[in-house]
Backbone as XML, in Angstrom:
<?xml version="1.0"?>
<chain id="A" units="angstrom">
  <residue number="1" name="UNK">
    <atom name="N" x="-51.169" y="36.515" z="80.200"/>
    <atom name="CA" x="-51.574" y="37.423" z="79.149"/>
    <atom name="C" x="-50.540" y="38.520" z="78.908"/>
  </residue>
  <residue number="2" name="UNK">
    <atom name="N" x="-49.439" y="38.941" z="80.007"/>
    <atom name="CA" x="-48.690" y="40.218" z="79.533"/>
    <atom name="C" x="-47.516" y="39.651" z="78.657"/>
  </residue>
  <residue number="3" name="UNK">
    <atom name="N" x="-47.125" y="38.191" z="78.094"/>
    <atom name="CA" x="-46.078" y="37.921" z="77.234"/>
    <atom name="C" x="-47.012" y="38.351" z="75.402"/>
  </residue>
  <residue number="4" name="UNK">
    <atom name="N" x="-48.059" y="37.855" z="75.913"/>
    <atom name="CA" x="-49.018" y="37.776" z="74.702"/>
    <atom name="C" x="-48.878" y="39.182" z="74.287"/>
  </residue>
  <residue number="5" name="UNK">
    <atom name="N" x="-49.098" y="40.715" z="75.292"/>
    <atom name="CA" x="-49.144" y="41.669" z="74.829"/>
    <atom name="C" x="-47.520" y="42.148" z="74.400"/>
  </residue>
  <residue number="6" name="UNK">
    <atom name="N" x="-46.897" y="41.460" z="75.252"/>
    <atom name="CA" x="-45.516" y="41.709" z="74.442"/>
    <atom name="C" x="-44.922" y="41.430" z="73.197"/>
  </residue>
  <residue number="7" name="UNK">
    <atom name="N" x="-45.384" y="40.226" z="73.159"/>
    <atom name="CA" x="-44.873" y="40.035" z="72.138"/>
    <atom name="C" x="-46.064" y="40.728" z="70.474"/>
  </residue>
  <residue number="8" name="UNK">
    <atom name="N" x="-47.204" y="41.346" z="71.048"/>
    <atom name="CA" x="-47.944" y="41.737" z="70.185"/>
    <atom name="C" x="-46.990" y="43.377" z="70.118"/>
  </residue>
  <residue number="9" name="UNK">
    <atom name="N" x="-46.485" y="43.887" z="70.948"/>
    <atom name="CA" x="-45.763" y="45.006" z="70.898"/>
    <atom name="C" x="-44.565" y="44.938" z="69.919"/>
  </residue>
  <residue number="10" name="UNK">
    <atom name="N" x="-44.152" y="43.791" z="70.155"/>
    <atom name="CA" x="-42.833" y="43.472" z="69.263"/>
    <atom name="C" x="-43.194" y="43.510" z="67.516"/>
  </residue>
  <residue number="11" name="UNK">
    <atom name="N" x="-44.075" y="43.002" z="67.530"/>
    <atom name="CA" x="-44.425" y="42.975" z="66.228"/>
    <atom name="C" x="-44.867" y="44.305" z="65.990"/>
  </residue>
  <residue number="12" name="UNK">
    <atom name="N" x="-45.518" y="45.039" z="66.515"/>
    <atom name="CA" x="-45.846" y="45.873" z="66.205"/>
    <atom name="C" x="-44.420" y="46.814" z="65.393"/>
  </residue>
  <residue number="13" name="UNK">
    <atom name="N" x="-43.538" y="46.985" z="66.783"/>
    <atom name="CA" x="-42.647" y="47.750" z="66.490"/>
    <atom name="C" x="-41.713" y="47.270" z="65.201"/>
  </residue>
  <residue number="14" name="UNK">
    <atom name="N" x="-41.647" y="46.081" z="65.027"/>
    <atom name="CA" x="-41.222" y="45.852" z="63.634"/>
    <atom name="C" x="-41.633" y="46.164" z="62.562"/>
  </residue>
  <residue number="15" name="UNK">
    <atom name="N" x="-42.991" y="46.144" z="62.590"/>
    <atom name="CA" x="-43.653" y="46.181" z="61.403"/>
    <atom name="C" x="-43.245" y="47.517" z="60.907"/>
  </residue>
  <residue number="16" name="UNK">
    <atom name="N" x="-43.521" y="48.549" z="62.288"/>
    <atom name="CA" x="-43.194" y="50.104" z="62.196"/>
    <atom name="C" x="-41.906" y="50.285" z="61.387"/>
  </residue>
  <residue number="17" name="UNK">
    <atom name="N" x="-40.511" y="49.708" z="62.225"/>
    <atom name="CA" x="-39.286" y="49.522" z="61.457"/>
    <atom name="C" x="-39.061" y="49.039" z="60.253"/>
  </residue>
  <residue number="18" name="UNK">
    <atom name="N" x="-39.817" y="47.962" z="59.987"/>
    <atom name="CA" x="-39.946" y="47.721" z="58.272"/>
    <atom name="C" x="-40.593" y="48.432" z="57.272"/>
  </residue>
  <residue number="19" name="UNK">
    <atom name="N" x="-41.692" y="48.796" z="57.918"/>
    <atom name="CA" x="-42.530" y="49.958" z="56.770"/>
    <atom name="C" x="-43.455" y="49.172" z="56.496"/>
  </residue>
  <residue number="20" name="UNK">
    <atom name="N" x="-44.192" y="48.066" z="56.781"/>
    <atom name="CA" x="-44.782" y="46.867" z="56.225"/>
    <atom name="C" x="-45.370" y="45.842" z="57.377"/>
  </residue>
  <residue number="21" name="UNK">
    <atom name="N" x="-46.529" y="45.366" z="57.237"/>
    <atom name="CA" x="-47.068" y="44.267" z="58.238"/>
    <atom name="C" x="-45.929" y="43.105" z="58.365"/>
  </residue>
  <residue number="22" name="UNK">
    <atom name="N" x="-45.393" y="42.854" z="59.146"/>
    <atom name="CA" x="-44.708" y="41.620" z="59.638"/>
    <atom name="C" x="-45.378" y="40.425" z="60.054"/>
  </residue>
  <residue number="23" name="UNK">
    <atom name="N" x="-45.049" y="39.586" z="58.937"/>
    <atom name="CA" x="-46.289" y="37.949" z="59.497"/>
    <atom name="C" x="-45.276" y="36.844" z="59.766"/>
  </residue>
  <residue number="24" name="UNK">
    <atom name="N" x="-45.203" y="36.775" z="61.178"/>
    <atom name="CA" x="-43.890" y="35.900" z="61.444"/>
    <atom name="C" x="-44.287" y="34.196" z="61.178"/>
  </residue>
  <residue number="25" name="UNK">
    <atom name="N" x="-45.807" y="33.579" z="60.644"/>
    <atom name="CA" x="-46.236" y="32.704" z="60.776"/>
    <atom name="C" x="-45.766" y="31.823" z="59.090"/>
  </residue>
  <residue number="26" name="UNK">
    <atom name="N" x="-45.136" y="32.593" z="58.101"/>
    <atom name="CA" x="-45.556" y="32.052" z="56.924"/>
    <atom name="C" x="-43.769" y="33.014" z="56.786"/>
  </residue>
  <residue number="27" name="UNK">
    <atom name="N" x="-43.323" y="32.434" z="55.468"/>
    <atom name="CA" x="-41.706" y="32.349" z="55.084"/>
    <atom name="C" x="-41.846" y="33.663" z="53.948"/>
  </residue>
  <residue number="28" name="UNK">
    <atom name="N" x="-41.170" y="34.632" z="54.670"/>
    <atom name="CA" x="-40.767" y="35.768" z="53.952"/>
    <atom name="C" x="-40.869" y="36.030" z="52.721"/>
  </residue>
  <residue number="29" name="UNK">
    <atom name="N" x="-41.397" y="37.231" z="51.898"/>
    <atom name="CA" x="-41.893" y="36.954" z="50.738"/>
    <atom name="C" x="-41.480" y="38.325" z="50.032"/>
  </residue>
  <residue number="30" name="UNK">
    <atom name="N" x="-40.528" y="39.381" z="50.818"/>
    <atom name="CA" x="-40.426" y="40.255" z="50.390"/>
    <atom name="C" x="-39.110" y="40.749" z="49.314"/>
  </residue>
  <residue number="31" name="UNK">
    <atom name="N" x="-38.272" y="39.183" z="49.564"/>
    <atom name="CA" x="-36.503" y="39.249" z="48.897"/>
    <atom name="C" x="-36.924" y="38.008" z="47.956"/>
  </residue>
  <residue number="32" name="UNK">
    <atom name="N" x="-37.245" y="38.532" z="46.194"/>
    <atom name="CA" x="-37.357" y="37.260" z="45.388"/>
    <atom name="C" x="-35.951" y="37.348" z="44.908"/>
  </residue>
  <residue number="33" name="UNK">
    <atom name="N" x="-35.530" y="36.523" z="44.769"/>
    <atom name="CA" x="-34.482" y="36.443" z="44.178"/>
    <atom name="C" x="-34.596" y="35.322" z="42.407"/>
  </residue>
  <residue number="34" name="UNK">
    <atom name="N" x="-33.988" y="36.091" z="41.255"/>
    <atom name="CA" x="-34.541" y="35.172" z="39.958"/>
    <atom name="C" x="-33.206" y="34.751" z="39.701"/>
  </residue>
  <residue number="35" name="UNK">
    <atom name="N" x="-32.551" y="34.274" z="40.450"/>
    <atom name="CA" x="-31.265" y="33.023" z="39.889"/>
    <atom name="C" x="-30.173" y="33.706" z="39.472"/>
  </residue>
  <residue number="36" name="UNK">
    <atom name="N" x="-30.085" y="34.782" z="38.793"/>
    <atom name="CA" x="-28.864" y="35.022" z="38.005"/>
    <atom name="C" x="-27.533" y="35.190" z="39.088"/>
  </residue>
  <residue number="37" name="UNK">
    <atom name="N" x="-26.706" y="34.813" z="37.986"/>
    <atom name="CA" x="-25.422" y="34.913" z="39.375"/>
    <atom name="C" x="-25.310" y="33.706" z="39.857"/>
  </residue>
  <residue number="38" name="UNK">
    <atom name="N" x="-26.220" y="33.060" z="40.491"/>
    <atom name="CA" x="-26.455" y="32.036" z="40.767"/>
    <atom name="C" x="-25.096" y="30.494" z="40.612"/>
  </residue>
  <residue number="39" name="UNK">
    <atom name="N" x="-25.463" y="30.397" z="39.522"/>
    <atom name="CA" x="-24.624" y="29.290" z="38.641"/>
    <atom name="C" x="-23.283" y="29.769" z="39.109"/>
  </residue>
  <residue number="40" name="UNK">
    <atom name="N" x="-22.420" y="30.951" z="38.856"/>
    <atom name="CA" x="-21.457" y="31.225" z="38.855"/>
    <atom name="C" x="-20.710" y="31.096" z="40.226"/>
  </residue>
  <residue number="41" name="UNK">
    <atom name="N" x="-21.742" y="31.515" z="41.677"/>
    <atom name="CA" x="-21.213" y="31.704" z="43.053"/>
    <atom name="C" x="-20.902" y="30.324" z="43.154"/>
  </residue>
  <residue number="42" name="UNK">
    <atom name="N" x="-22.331" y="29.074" z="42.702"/>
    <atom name="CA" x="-22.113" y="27.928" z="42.902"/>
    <atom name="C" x="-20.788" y="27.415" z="42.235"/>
  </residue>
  <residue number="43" name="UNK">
    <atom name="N" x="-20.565" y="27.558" z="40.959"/>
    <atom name="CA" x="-19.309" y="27.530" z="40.742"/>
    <atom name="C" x="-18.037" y="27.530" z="41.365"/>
  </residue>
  <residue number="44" name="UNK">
    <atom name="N" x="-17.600" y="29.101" z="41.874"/>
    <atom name="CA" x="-16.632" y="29.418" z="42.748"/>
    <atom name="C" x="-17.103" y="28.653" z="43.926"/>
  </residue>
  <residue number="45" name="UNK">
    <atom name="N" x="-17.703" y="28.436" z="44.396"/>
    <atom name="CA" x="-17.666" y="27.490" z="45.905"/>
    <atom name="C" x="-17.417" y="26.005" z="45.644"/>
  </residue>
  <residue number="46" name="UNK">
    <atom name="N" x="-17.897" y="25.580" z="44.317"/>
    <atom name="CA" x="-17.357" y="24.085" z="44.513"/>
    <atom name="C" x="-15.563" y="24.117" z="43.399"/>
  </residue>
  <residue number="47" name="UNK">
    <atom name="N" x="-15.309" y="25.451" z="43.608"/>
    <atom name="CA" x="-13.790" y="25.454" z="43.315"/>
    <atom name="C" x="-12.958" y="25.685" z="44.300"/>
  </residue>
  <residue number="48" name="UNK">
    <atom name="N" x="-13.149" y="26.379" z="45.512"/>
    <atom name="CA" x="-12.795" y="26.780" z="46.458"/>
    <atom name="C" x="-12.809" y="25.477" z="47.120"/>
  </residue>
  <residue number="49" name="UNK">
    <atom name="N" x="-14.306" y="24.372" z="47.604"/>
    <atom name="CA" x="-13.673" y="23.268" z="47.865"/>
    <atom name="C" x="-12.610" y="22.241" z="47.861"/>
  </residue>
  <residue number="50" name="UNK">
    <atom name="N" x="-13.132" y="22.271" z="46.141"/>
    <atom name="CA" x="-12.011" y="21.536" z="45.547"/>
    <atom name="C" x="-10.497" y="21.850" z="46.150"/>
  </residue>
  <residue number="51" name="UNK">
    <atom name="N" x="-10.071" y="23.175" z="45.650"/>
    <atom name="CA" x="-8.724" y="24.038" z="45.470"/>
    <atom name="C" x="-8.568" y="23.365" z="47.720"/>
  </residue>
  <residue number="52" name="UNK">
    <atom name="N" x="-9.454" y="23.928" z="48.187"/>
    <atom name="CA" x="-9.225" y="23.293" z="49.857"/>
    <atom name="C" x="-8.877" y="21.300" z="49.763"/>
  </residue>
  <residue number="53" name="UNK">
    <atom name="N" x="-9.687" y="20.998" z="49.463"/>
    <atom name="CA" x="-9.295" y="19.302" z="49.365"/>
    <atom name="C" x="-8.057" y="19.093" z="49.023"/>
  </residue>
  <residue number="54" name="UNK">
    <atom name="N" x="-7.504" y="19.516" z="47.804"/>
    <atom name="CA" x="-6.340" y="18.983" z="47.118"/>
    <atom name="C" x="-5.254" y="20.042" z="47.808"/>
  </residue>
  <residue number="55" name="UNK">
    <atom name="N" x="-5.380" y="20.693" z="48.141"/>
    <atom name="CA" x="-4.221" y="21.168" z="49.230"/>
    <atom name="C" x="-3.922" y="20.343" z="50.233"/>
  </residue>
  <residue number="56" name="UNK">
    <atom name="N" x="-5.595" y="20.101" z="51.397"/>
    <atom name="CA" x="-5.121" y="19.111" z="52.327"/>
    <atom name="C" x="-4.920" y="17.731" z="52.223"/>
  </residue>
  <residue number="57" name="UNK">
    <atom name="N" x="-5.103" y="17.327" z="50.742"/>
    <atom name="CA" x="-4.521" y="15.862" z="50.621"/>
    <atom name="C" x="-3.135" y="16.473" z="50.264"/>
  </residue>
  <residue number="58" name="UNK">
    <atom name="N" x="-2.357" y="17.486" z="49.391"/>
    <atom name="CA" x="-0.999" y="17.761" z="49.338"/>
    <atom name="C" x="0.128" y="17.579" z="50.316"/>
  </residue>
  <residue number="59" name="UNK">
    <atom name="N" x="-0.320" y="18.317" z="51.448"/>
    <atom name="CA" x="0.275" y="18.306" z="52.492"/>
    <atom name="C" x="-0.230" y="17.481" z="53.242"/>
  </residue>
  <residue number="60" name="UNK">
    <atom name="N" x="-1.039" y="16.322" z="53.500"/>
    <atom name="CA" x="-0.971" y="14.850" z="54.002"/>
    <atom name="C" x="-0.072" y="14.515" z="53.418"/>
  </residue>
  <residue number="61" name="UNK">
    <atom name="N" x="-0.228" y="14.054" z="52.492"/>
    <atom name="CA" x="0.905" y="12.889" z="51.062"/>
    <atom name="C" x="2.236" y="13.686" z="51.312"/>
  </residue>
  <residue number="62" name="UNK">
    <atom name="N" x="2.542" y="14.615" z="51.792"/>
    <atom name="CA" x="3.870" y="14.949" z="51.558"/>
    <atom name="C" x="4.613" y="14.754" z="52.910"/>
  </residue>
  <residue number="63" name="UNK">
    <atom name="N" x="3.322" y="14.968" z="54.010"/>
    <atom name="CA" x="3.730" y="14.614" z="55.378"/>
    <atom name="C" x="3.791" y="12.760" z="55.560"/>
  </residue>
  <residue number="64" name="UNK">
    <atom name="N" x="3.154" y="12.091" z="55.050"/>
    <atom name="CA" x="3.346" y="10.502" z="54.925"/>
    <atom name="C" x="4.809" y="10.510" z="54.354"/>
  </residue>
  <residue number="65" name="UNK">
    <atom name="N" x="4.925" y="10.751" z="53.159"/>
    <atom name="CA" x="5.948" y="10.849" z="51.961"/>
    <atom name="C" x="6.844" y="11.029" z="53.092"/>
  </residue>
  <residue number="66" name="UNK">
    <atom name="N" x="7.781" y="12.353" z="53.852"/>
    <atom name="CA" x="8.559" y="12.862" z="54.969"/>
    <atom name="C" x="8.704" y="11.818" z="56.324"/>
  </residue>
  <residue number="67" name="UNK">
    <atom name="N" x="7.002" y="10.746" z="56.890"/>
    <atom name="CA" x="7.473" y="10.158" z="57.573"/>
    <atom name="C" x="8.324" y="8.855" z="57.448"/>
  </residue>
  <residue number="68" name="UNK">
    <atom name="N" x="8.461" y="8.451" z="56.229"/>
    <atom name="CA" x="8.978" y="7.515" z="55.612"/>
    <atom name="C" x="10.270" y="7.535" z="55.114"/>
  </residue>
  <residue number="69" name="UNK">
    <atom name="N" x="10.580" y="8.941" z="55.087"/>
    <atom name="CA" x="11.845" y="8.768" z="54.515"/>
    <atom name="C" x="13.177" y="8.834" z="55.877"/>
  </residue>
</chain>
């Protein structure tokens, strides 16, 4: 029984630190987020991939290309 009260302490003290009941049983509900921006980050990250891929195929192909010659 004293983990049970611990961990009922823990929550407690969070809740205190948040300002708000803490329900660790069910998925956070306090950060909505409505998309915007969104599209664009996704954007830059599948450019940043990209821009990473075709570098490291660059310098493969140029290191093949070099062992051959």
């Amino acid at each position: 029984m004293v983990s049970s009260q611990q961990l009922a302490a823990v929550r407690a003290a969070c809740s205190d630190a948040m300002g708000r009941p803490v329900d660790w049983d069910t998925v956070p509900s306090s950060r909505k987020t409505d998309g915007r921006g969104s599209a664009f980050a996704d954007f830059l990250a599948g450019a940043g991939c990209l821009v990473a891929v075709l570098a490291f195929l660059a310098i493969w192909v140029n290191g093949l290309v070099a062992l051959f010659d």
